[in-house]
């Protein structure tokens, strides 16, 4: 990647980890954001799904968004700390129709706090998914807002199914991590993207390795 004068533009890299219960919709969110798709069939992530997407923020800031979808069943798993290590942002995701998924966010947050005891804690966002099911909402918005304010989290309401606010959520998170202020028109503007290609990795080696920036965009699964 280079500009008109031939100077190489180096990506900034942001590792974004998605945490939450197994049915909160983490994989659907990651897939919608990185690949623009939505799978209607539920498939629980076992271990880790990984996605990479490149965006451009205001000021011609090129960002490689590394989205790590950690399986909901791994709250007590031995690999979860390695998956979280190096995160610049953590999205705590819950299903607005499932109150248990909201209540369990405290445990997911405790996991992050314990992981970053001696380091700067990453940017944390609370993300309410399945807003297309507003008529079935079981978690009041007031509870969401109170939880976010008490802990100093950024707050987002999205729908992976309809894609509503998914782009905005990740754009805002990236900007906040990098200290970039977004105007309202910039928040609403769609970021440039290169479509993802699927690649496969073996074993658990990805947990300790950062992906090469020169890859265009990719998704993989570790089981």
Coordinates of N, CA and C in Angstrom, one line a residue:
X1 N 0.8 -1.2 0.0 CA 0.0 0.0 0.0 C 0.9 1.2 0.0
X2 N 0.6 2.2 -0.9 CA 1.4 3.4 -0.9 C 0.6 4.6 -1.4
X3 N 1.1 5.8 -1.2 CA 0.4 7.0 -1.6 C 0.9 7.3 -3.0
X4 N 0.5 8.5 -3.5 CA 0.8 8.9 -4.9 C 2.2 9.1 -5.1
X5 N 3.0 9.4 -4.1 CA 4.4 9.7 -4.2 C 5.3 8.5 -4.0
X6 N 4.6 7.4 -3.8 CA 5.3 6.1 -3.6 C 5.8 5.8 -2.2
X7 N 5.4 6.7 -1.3 CA 5.8 6.4 0.1 C 4.9 5.4 0.7
X8 N 5.5 4.4 1.4 CA 4.7 3.4 2.0 C 3.9 3.9 3.2
X9 N 2.6 3.6 3.2 CA 1.7 4.0 4.3 C 1.6 2.8 5.3
X10 N 2.1 2.9 6.5 CA 2.1 1.9 7.4 C 0.8 1.9 8.2
X11 N 0.2 0.7 8.3 CA -1.1 0.6 9.1 C -0.8 0.7 10.6
X12 N -1.7 1.4 11.2 CA -1.8 1.2 12.7 C -2.6 -0.1 12.9
X13 N -2.2 -0.8 14.0 CA -2.9 -2.1 14.2 C -3.7 -2.0 15.5
X14 N -4.9 -2.4 15.5 CA -5.7 -2.5 16.7 C -6.3 -3.9 16.9
X15 N -5.9 -4.5 17.9 CA -6.5 -5.8 18.2 C -7.8 -5.6 19.0
X16 N -8.9 -6.1 18.5 CA -10.2 -5.9 19.1 C -10.7 -7.3 19.5
X17 N -10.9 -7.5 20.8 CA -11.4 -8.8 21.3 C -12.9 -8.7 21.6
X18 N -13.6 -9.7 21.1 CA -15.1 -9.8 21.4 C -15.3 -10.8 22.5
X19 N -15.9 -10.4 23.6 CA -16.2 -11.2 24.7 C -17.7 -11.2 25.0
X20 N -18.2 -12.3 25.5 CA -19.6 -12.4 25.8 C -20.1 -13.9 25.7
X21 N -21.3 -14.1 26.2 CA -21.8 -15.5 26.2 C -21.9 -16.0 24.7
X22 N -22.0 -17.3 24.7 CA -22.0 -18.0 23.4 C -23.1 -17.6 22.4
X23 N -24.2 -17.2 22.9 CA -25.4 -16.9 22.0 C -25.5 -15.3 21.9
X24 N -24.6 -14.6 22.3 CA -24.7 -13.1 22.2 C -24.6 -12.6 20.8
X25 N -24.0 -13.4 19.9 CA -23.9 -12.9 18.5 C -22.6 -12.4 18.1
X26 N -21.5 -12.8 18.8 CA -20.2 -12.3 18.5 C -19.7 -12.6 17.1
X27 N -19.9 -13.9 16.7 CA -19.4 -14.3 15.4 C -20.2 -13.6 14.3
X28 N -21.5 -13.4 14.5 CA -22.3 -12.7 13.5 C -21.8 -11.2 13.4
X29 N -21.5 -10.6 14.5 CA -21.0 -9.2 14.5 C -19.7 -9.2 13.7
X30 N -18.7 -10.1 14.1 CA -17.4 -10.1 13.4 C -17.6 -10.3 11.9
X31 N -18.4 -11.3 11.6 CA -18.6 -11.6 10.2 C -19.3 -10.5 9.4
X32 N -20.2 -9.9 10.0 CA -20.9 -8.7 9.4 C -19.9 -7.6 9.2
X33 N -19.1 -7.3 10.1 CA -18.2 -6.2 10.0 C -17.1 -6.5 9.0
X34 N -16.5 -7.6 9.1 CA -15.3 -7.9 8.3 C -15.6 -8.4 6.9
X35 N -16.8 -9.1 6.7 CA -17.1 -9.7 5.4 C -18.4 -9.2 4.9
X36 N -19.2 -8.5 5.6 CA -20.5 -8.0 5.2 C -21.6 -9.0 5.1
X37 N -21.4 -10.1 5.7 CA -22.3 -11.2 5.7 C -23.0 -11.5 7.0
X38 N -24.1 -12.3 6.9 CA -24.8 -12.7 8.1 C -25.3 -14.2 8.0
X39 N -24.9 -15.0 8.9 CA -25.3 -16.4 8.8 C -26.5 -16.6 9.7
X40 N -27.6 -17.0 9.2 CA -28.8 -17.2 9.9 C -28.8 -18.5 10.8
X41 N -27.8 -19.4 10.5 CA -27.7 -20.6 11.3 C -26.7 -20.4 12.4
X42 N -27.2 -20.7 13.6 CA -26.3 -20.5 14.8 C -25.2 -21.6 14.9
X43 N -24.0 -21.1 15.0 CA -22.8 -22.0 15.2 C -21.9 -21.5 16.3
X44 N -21.8 -22.2 17.4 CA -21.0 -21.7 18.5 C -19.6 -21.8 18.2
X45 N -18.8 -20.7 18.4 CA -17.4 -20.7 18.2 C -16.7 -21.6 19.2
X46 N -15.8 -22.5 18.8 CA -15.0 -23.3 19.7 C -13.6 -22.8 19.6
X47 N -13.2 -22.1 20.7 CA -11.8 -21.6 20.7 C -11.8 -20.1 20.2
X48 N -11.4 -20.0 18.9 CA -11.2 -18.6 18.4 C -11.5 -18.5 16.9
X49 N -12.3 -17.5 16.5 CA -12.4 -17.0 15.1 C -11.6 -15.7 15.0
X50 N -10.9 -15.6 13.9 CA -10.1 -14.4 13.7 C -10.5 -13.7 12.4
X51 N -10.6 -12.4 12.4 CA -11.0 -11.6 11.2 C -10.0 -10.4 11.1
X52 N -9.7 -10.0 9.9 CA -8.9 -8.8 9.7 C -9.5 -7.9 8.6
X53 N -9.7 -6.7 9.0 CA -10.3 -5.7 8.1 C -9.5 -4.4 8.1
X54 N -9.2 -3.8 6.9 CA -8.5 -2.5 6.9 C -9.6 -1.4 6.7
X55 N -9.4 -0.3 7.4 CA -10.2 0.8 7.3 C -9.3 2.1 7.2
X56 N -9.9 3.2 6.8 CA -9.3 4.5 6.8 C -10.1 5.4 7.6
X57 N -9.5 6.0 8.6 CA -10.1 7.0 9.5 C -9.8 8.4 9.0
X58 N -10.5 9.4 9.5 CA -10.2 10.8 9.2 C -8.7 11.1 9.4
X59 N -8.2 11.9 8.5 CA -6.8 12.3 8.5 C -5.9 11.3 7.8
X60 N -6.6 10.4 7.0 CA -5.9 9.4 6.2 C -5.1 8.4 7.1
X61 N -5.7 8.1 8.2 CA -5.1 7.2 9.1 C -5.6 5.7 8.7
X62 N -4.6 4.9 8.3 CA -4.9 3.6 7.9 C -4.8 2.6 9.1
X63 N -5.8 1.8 9.3 CA -5.9 1.0 10.4 C -6.2 -0.5 10.1
X64 N -5.4 -1.4 10.6 CA -5.7 -2.8 10.4 C -6.5 -3.2 11.7
X65 N -7.7 -3.5 11.5 CA -8.6 -4.0 12.6 C -8.5 -5.5 12.7
X66 N -7.9 -6.0 13.8 CA -7.8 -7.4 14.0 C -8.9 -7.8 15.0
X67 N -9.9 -8.5 14.5 CA -11.1 -8.8 15.3 C -11.0 -10.3 15.8
X68 N -10.9 -10.5 17.1 CA -10.8 -11.8 17.7 C -12.1 -12.2 18.4
X69 N -12.7 -13.1 17.8 CA -14.0 -13.6 18.4 C -13.7 -14.8 19.2
X70 N -13.8 -14.7 20.6 CA -13.5 -15.7 21.5 C -14.8 -16.5 21.9
X71 N -14.7 -17.8 21.8 CA -15.9 -18.6 22.1 C -16.5 -18.3 23.4
X72 N -17.8 -18.3 23.5 CA -18.4 -18.0 24.8 C -18.2 -19.0 25.9
X73 N -17.9 -20.3 25.5 CA -17.7 -21.3 26.5 C -16.3 -21.3 27.1
X74 N -15.4 -20.3 26.7 CA -14.0 -20.3 27.1 C -13.8 -19.4 28.3
X75 N -14.8 -19.0 29.0 CA -14.7 -18.0 30.1 C -13.6 -18.6 31.1
X76 N -13.6 -19.9 31.4 CA -12.6 -20.4 32.3 C -11.6 -21.2 31.5
X77 N -11.5 -21.1 30.2 CA -10.5 -21.8 29.4 C -9.1 -21.4 29.7
X78 N -8.2 -22.4 29.5 CA -6.8 -22.1 29.7 C -6.2 -21.2 28.7
X79 N -6.8 -21.0 27.5 CA -6.2 -20.2 26.4 C -6.8 -18.8 26.4
X80 N -7.8 -18.5 27.2 CA -8.5 -17.2 27.0 C -7.6 -16.1 27.3
X81 N -6.7 -16.2 28.3 CA -5.8 -15.1 28.6 C -4.8 -14.8 27.5
X82 N -4.4 -15.8 26.8 CA -3.5 -15.6 25.6 C -4.3 -15.0 24.5
X83 N -5.5 -15.3 24.3 CA -6.3 -14.7 23.3 C -6.5 -13.2 23.6
X84 N -6.7 -12.8 24.8 CA -7.0 -11.4 25.2 C -5.7 -10.6 25.2
X85 N -4.5 -11.2 25.4 CA -3.3 -10.5 25.5 C -3.0 -9.6 24.3
X86 N -2.6 -8.4 24.6 CA -2.3 -7.5 23.5 C -3.5 -6.7 23.0
X87 N -4.7 -6.9 23.5 CA -5.9 -6.2 23.0 C -5.8 -4.7 23.3
X88 N -6.1 -3.9 22.3 CA -6.3 -2.5 22.5 C -7.7 -2.1 22.8
X89 N -8.6 -3.0 22.4 CA -10.0 -2.7 22.7 C -10.7 -4.1 23.0
X90 N -11.7 -4.0 23.9 CA -12.5 -5.2 24.2 C -14.0 -4.8 24.1
X91 N -14.7 -5.6 23.3 CA -16.1 -5.4 23.2 C -16.9 -6.4 24.1
X92 N -17.6 -6.0 25.1 CA -18.4 -6.8 25.9 C -19.8 -6.9 25.3
X93 N -20.1 -8.0 24.8 CA -21.3 -8.1 23.9 C -22.4 -9.0 24.6
X94 N -23.6 -8.5 24.6 CA -24.8 -9.2 25.1 C -26.0 -9.2 24.2
X95 N -26.9 -10.1 24.4 CA -28.1 -10.2 23.6 C -29.2 -9.5 24.4
X96 N -29.9 -8.5 23.8 CA -30.9 -7.7 24.5 C -32.1 -8.6 24.9
X97 N -32.3 -9.7 24.3 CA -33.4 -10.6 24.6 C -33.0 -11.6 25.7
X98 N -31.8 -11.6 26.1 CA -31.3 -12.6 27.1 C -30.6 -11.9 28.3
X99 N -31.4 -11.8 29.4 CA -30.8 -11.1 30.5 C -29.6 -11.7 31.1
X100 N -29.5 -13.1 31.0 CA -28.3 -13.7 31.6 C -27.0 -13.3 30.8
X101 N -27.1 -13.1 29.6 CA -26.0 -12.7 28.8 C -25.5 -11.3 29.2
X102 N -26.4 -10.5 29.7 CA -26.1 -9.1 30.2 C -25.4 -9.3 31.6
X103 N -26.1 -10.1 32.5 CA -25.6 -10.2 33.8 C -24.1 -10.8 33.8
X104 N -23.9 -11.7 32.9 CA -22.5 -12.3 32.8 C -21.4 -11.4 32.3
X105 N -21.8 -10.2 31.9 CA -20.7 -9.3 31.4 C -19.8 -8.9 32.6
X106 N -20.3 -8.9 33.8 CA -19.5 -8.6 34.9 C -18.3 -9.6 35.1
X107 N -18.6 -10.9 34.8 CA -17.6 -11.9 34.9 C -16.6 -11.7 33.7
X108 N -17.1 -11.4 32.6 CA -16.2 -11.2 31.4 C -15.3 -10.0 31.7
X109 N -15.8 -8.9 32.3 CA -15.1 -7.8 32.6 C -14.0 -8.1 33.7
X110 N -14.4 -8.9 34.7 CA -13.4 -9.3 35.7 C -12.2 -10.1 35.1
X111 N -12.5 -10.9 34.1 CA -11.5 -11.6 33.4 C -10.5 -10.6 32.7
X112 N -11.0 -9.5 32.1 CA -10.1 -8.5 31.5 C -9.3 -7.8 32.6
X113 N -10.0 -7.4 33.6 CA -9.3 -6.7 34.7 C -8.1 -7.5 35.3
X114 N -8.4 -8.8 35.5 CA -7.3 -9.7 36.0 C -6.2 -9.9 35.0
X115 N -6.5 -9.8 33.8 CA -5.5 -10.0 32.7 C -4.6 -8.8 32.7
X116 N -5.1 -7.6 32.9 CA -4.3 -6.4 32.7 C -4.0 -5.7 34.1
X117 N -3.8 -6.5 35.1 CA -3.6 -6.0 36.5 C -2.4 -5.0 36.5
X118 N -1.3 -5.3 35.8 CA -0.1 -4.5 35.9 C 0.1 -3.7 34.6
X119 N -0.9 -3.7 33.7 CA -0.8 -2.9 32.5 C -2.0 -2.0 32.3
X120 N -1.9 -1.1 31.3 CA -3.0 -0.3 31.0 C -4.2 -1.1 30.5
X121 N -5.3 -0.9 31.1 CA -6.5 -1.7 30.6 C -6.9 -1.2 29.2
X122 N -7.3 -2.0 28.3 CA -7.7 -1.6 27.0 C -9.0 -0.8 27.0
X123 N -9.3 -0.1 25.9 CA -10.6 0.5 25.8 C -11.7 -0.5 25.8
X124 N -12.7 -0.3 26.6 CA -13.8 -1.3 26.8 C -15.1 -0.7 26.3
X125 N -15.8 -1.4 25.5 CA -17.2 -1.0 25.1 C -18.2 -2.0 25.4
X126 N -19.4 -1.6 25.8 CA -20.5 -2.5 26.1 C -21.4 -2.4 24.9
X127 N -21.7 -3.6 24.3 CA -22.4 -3.6 23.0 C -23.7 -4.4 23.1
X128 N -24.8 -3.8 22.9 CA -26.1 -4.4 23.0 C -26.4 -4.9 21.5
X129 N -26.5 -6.2 21.4 CA -26.7 -6.8 20.0 C -28.2 -7.2 19.9
X130 N -28.6 -7.4 18.7 CA -30.0 -7.9 18.3 C -31.0 -6.8 18.5
X131 N -30.7 -5.6 18.2 CA -31.6 -4.5 18.3 C -32.8 -4.6 17.4
X132 N -32.7 -5.5 16.4 CA -33.8 -5.8 15.5 C -34.9 -6.5 16.3
X133 N -34.6 -7.0 17.5 CA -35.6 -7.7 18.3 C -36.0 -6.8 19.5
X134 N -36.1 -5.5 19.2 CA -36.5 -4.6 20.2 C -37.8 -5.0 20.9
X135 N -38.7 -5.5 20.2 CA -40.0 -5.9 20.7 C -39.9 -7.1 21.7
X136 N -38.7 -7.7 21.7 CA -38.5 -8.9 22.6 C -37.4 -8.5 23.7
X137 N -37.1 -7.2 23.8 CA -36.1 -6.8 24.7 C -36.4 -7.2 26.2
X138 N -35.3 -7.8 26.8 CA -35.5 -8.2 28.2 C -34.5 -7.5 29.1
X139 N -33.6 -6.7 28.5 CA -32.6 -5.9 29.2 C -33.0 -4.4 29.0
X140 N -33.4 -3.7 30.0 CA -33.8 -2.3 29.8 C -32.6 -1.5 29.4
X141 N -32.8 -0.5 28.6 CA -31.7 0.4 28.2 C -31.1 1.1 29.4
X142 N -31.9 1.4 30.4 CA -31.4 2.0 31.6 C -30.3 1.2 32.3
X143 N -30.5 -0.1 32.3 CA -29.5 -1.0 32.9 C -28.2 -0.9 32.1
X144 N -28.3 -1.0 30.8 CA -27.2 -0.9 29.9 C -26.4 0.4 30.2
X145 N -27.1 1.5 30.2 CA -26.5 2.8 30.4 C -25.8 3.0 31.7
X146 N -26.5 2.5 32.8 CA -25.9 2.5 34.1 C -24.6 1.7 34.2
X147 N -24.6 0.5 33.7 CA -23.4 -0.3 33.7 C -22.3 0.4 33.0
X148 N -22.6 1.0 31.8 CA -21.5 1.6 31.0 C -21.0 2.8 31.8
X149 N -21.9 3.6 32.4 CA -21.4 4.8 33.1 C -20.6 4.5 34.3
X150 N -21.1 3.5 35.1 CA -20.4 3.1 36.3 C -18.9 2.7 36.0
X151 N -18.7 2.0 34.9 CA -17.4 1.5 34.6 C -16.6 2.4 33.6
X152 N -17.2 3.4 33.1 CA -16.6 4.2 32.1 C -16.4 3.6 30.7
X153 N -17.3 2.7 30.4 CA -17.3 2.1 29.1 C -17.9 3.0 28.0
X154 N -17.5 2.8 26.8 CA -18.3 3.4 25.7 C -19.5 2.5 25.4
X155 N -20.6 3.0 24.8 CA -21.8 2.4 24.7 C -22.3 2.3 23.3
X156 N -22.8 1.1 22.9 CA -23.2 0.9 21.5 C -24.5 0.0 21.5
X157 N -25.4 0.3 20.5 CA -26.5 -0.5 20.3 C -26.5 -0.9 18.8
X158 N -26.5 -2.2 18.5 CA -26.3 -2.6 17.1 C -27.2 -3.8 16.8
X159 N -27.2 -4.2 15.5 CA -27.9 -5.4 15.1 C -27.0 -6.0 14.0
X160 N -26.4 -7.2 14.3 CA -25.6 -7.9 13.4 C -26.5 -8.4 12.2
X161 N -27.8 -8.7 12.5 CA -28.6 -9.2 11.4 C -28.9 -8.2 10.4
X162 N -29.2 -6.9 10.8 CA -29.6 -5.9 9.8 C -28.4 -5.0 9.5
X163 N -27.3 -5.2 10.2 CA -26.1 -4.4 10.1 C -26.2 -3.0 10.7
X164 N -27.3 -2.7 11.3 CA -27.5 -1.4 11.9 C -26.4 -1.1 12.9
X165 N -25.7 0.0 12.7 CA -24.7 0.6 13.6 C -23.5 -0.3 13.8
X166 N -23.3 -1.4 13.1 CA -22.1 -2.2 13.3 C -20.9 -1.4 12.8
X167 N -21.0 -0.8 11.6 CA -19.9 0.0 11.1 C -19.5 1.1 12.1
X168 N -20.5 1.8 12.6 CA -20.3 2.9 13.5 C -19.6 2.5 14.8
X169 N -20.1 1.4 15.3 CA -19.5 0.8 16.5 C -18.0 0.7 16.4
X170 N -17.5 -0.1 15.4 CA -16.1 -0.3 15.2 C -15.3 0.9 14.9
X171 N -16.0 1.8 14.1 CA -15.3 3.1 13.7 C -15.0 3.9 15.0
X172 N -16.1 4.0 15.8 CA -15.9 4.8 17.0 C -14.9 4.2 18.0
X173 N -14.9 2.9 18.1 CA -13.9 2.2 19.0 C -12.5 2.5 18.5
X174 N -12.3 2.3 17.1 CA -11.0 2.6 16.6 C -10.5 4.0 16.8
X175 N -11.4 4.9 16.6 CA -11.1 6.4 16.8 C -10.7 6.7 18.2
X176 N -11.5 6.1 19.1 CA -11.2 6.4 20.5 C -9.9 5.8 21.0
X177 N -9.6 4.6 20.5 CA -8.3 4.0 20.8 C -7.1 4.8 20.4
X178 N -7.3 5.4 19.2 CA -6.2 6.2 18.6 C -6.3 7.7 18.9
X179 N -7.3 8.1 19.7 CA -7.4 9.5 20.1 C -7.8 10.4 19.0
X180 N -8.6 9.9 18.0 CA -9.1 10.7 16.9 C -10.5 11.1 17.2
X181 N -10.8 12.4 17.1 CA -12.1 12.9 17.3 C -12.9 12.8 16.0
X182 N -14.1 12.2 16.0 CA -15.0 12.1 14.9 C -16.1 13.1 14.9
X183 N -16.4 13.8 13.8 CA -17.5 14.6 13.7 C -18.7 13.7 13.4
X184 N -19.9 14.2 13.5 CA -21.1 13.4 13.2 C -21.1 12.9 11.8
X185 N -20.8 13.7 10.8 CA -20.8 13.2 9.4 C -19.7 12.1 9.3
X186 N -18.6 12.2 10.0 CA -17.6 11.2 9.9 C -18.0 9.9 10.5
X187 N -18.8 10.0 11.6 CA -19.3 8.8 12.2 C -20.2 8.1 11.3
X188 N -21.0 8.8 10.5 CA -22.0 8.2 9.7 C -21.4 7.7 8.4
X189 N -20.2 8.2 8.0 CA -19.6 7.8 6.8 C -19.1 6.4 6.8
X190 N -19.3 5.6 5.8 CA -18.8 4.2 5.7 C -17.3 4.2 5.5
X191 N -16.6 3.4 6.3 CA -15.2 3.3 6.1 C -14.9 2.5 4.8
X192 N -13.8 2.8 4.2 CA -13.3 1.9 3.0 C -12.9 0.6 3.5
X193 N -13.2 -0.5 2.7 CA -12.9 -1.8 3.1 C -12.4 -2.7 2.0
X194 N -11.5 -3.6 2.2 CA -11.2 -4.7 1.3 C -11.9 -5.9 1.7
X195 N -12.6 -6.6 0.8 CA -13.3 -7.8 1.2 C -12.4 -8.9 1.7
X196 N -12.9 -9.7 2.7 CA -12.1 -10.7 3.3 C -12.0 -12.0 2.5
X197 N -10.9 -12.6 2.7 CA -10.7 -14.0 2.1 C -10.5 -14.9 3.3
X198 N -11.0 -16.1 3.1 CA -10.8 -17.1 4.2 C -9.5 -17.8 4.1
X199 N -8.8 -17.9 5.2 CA -7.5 -18.7 5.3 C -7.6 -19.6 6.5
X200 N -6.8 -20.6 6.5 CA -6.9 -21.6 7.6 C -5.5 -21.6 8.4
X201 N -5.6 -21.7 9.7 CA -4.5 -21.9 10.5 C -4.6 -23.2 11.3
X202 N -3.4 -23.7 11.7 CA -3.4 -25.0 12.5 C -3.0 -24.7 13.9
X203 N -3.6 -25.4 14.9 CA -3.2 -25.4 16.3 C -3.5 -24.0 16.9
X204 N -2.7 -23.8 18.0 CA -2.9 -22.6 18.8 C -1.9 -21.5 18.6
X205 N -1.1 -21.6 17.6 CA 0.0 -20.7 17.4 C -0.4 -19.3 17.2
X206 N -1.7 -19.1 16.7 CA -2.1 -17.7 16.4 C -2.3 -16.9 17.7
X207 N -2.5 -17.6 18.8 CA -2.8 -16.9 20.0 C -1.6 -16.0 20.5
X208 N -0.4 -16.4 20.1 CA 0.8 -15.7 20.5 C 1.4 -14.9 19.3
X209 N 0.8 -14.9 18.2 CA 1.4 -14.2 17.1 C 0.4 -13.1 16.5
X210 N 1.0 -12.0 16.1 CA 0.2 -10.9 15.5 C 0.3 -11.2 14.0
X211 N -0.9 -11.0 13.3 CA -0.9 -11.3 11.9 C -0.1 -10.3 11.1
X212 N 0.4 -10.7 9.9 CA 1.2 -9.8 9.1 C 0.3 -8.7 8.5
X213 N 0.8 -7.5 8.6 CA 0.0 -6.4 8.1 C -0.3 -6.5 6.6
X214 N 0.6 -7.1 5.8 CA 0.5 -7.1 4.4 C -0.6 -8.0 3.9
X215 N -1.2 -8.8 4.7 CA -2.4 -9.6 4.3 C -3.5 -8.6 4.1
X216 N -4.3 -8.8 3.0 CA -5.4 -7.9 2.7 C -6.5 -7.9 3.7
X217 N -7.1 -9.1 3.9 CA -8.1 -9.3 4.9 C -8.4 -10.8 5.0
X218 N -8.7 -11.3 6.2 CA -8.9 -12.7 6.3 C -9.7 -13.1 7.5
X219 N -10.1 -14.3 7.5 CA -10.9 -14.9 8.6 C -10.4 -16.3 8.8
X220 N -10.3 -16.7 10.0 CA -9.9 -18.1 10.2 C -10.5 -18.6 11.5
X221 N -10.5 -19.9 11.7 CA -11.0 -20.5 12.9 C -10.0 -21.4 13.6
X222 N -9.9 -21.3 14.9 CA -9.0 -22.2 15.7 C -10.0 -23.0 16.6
X223 N -9.8 -24.3 16.6 CA -10.6 -25.2 17.4 C -9.8 -26.0 18.4

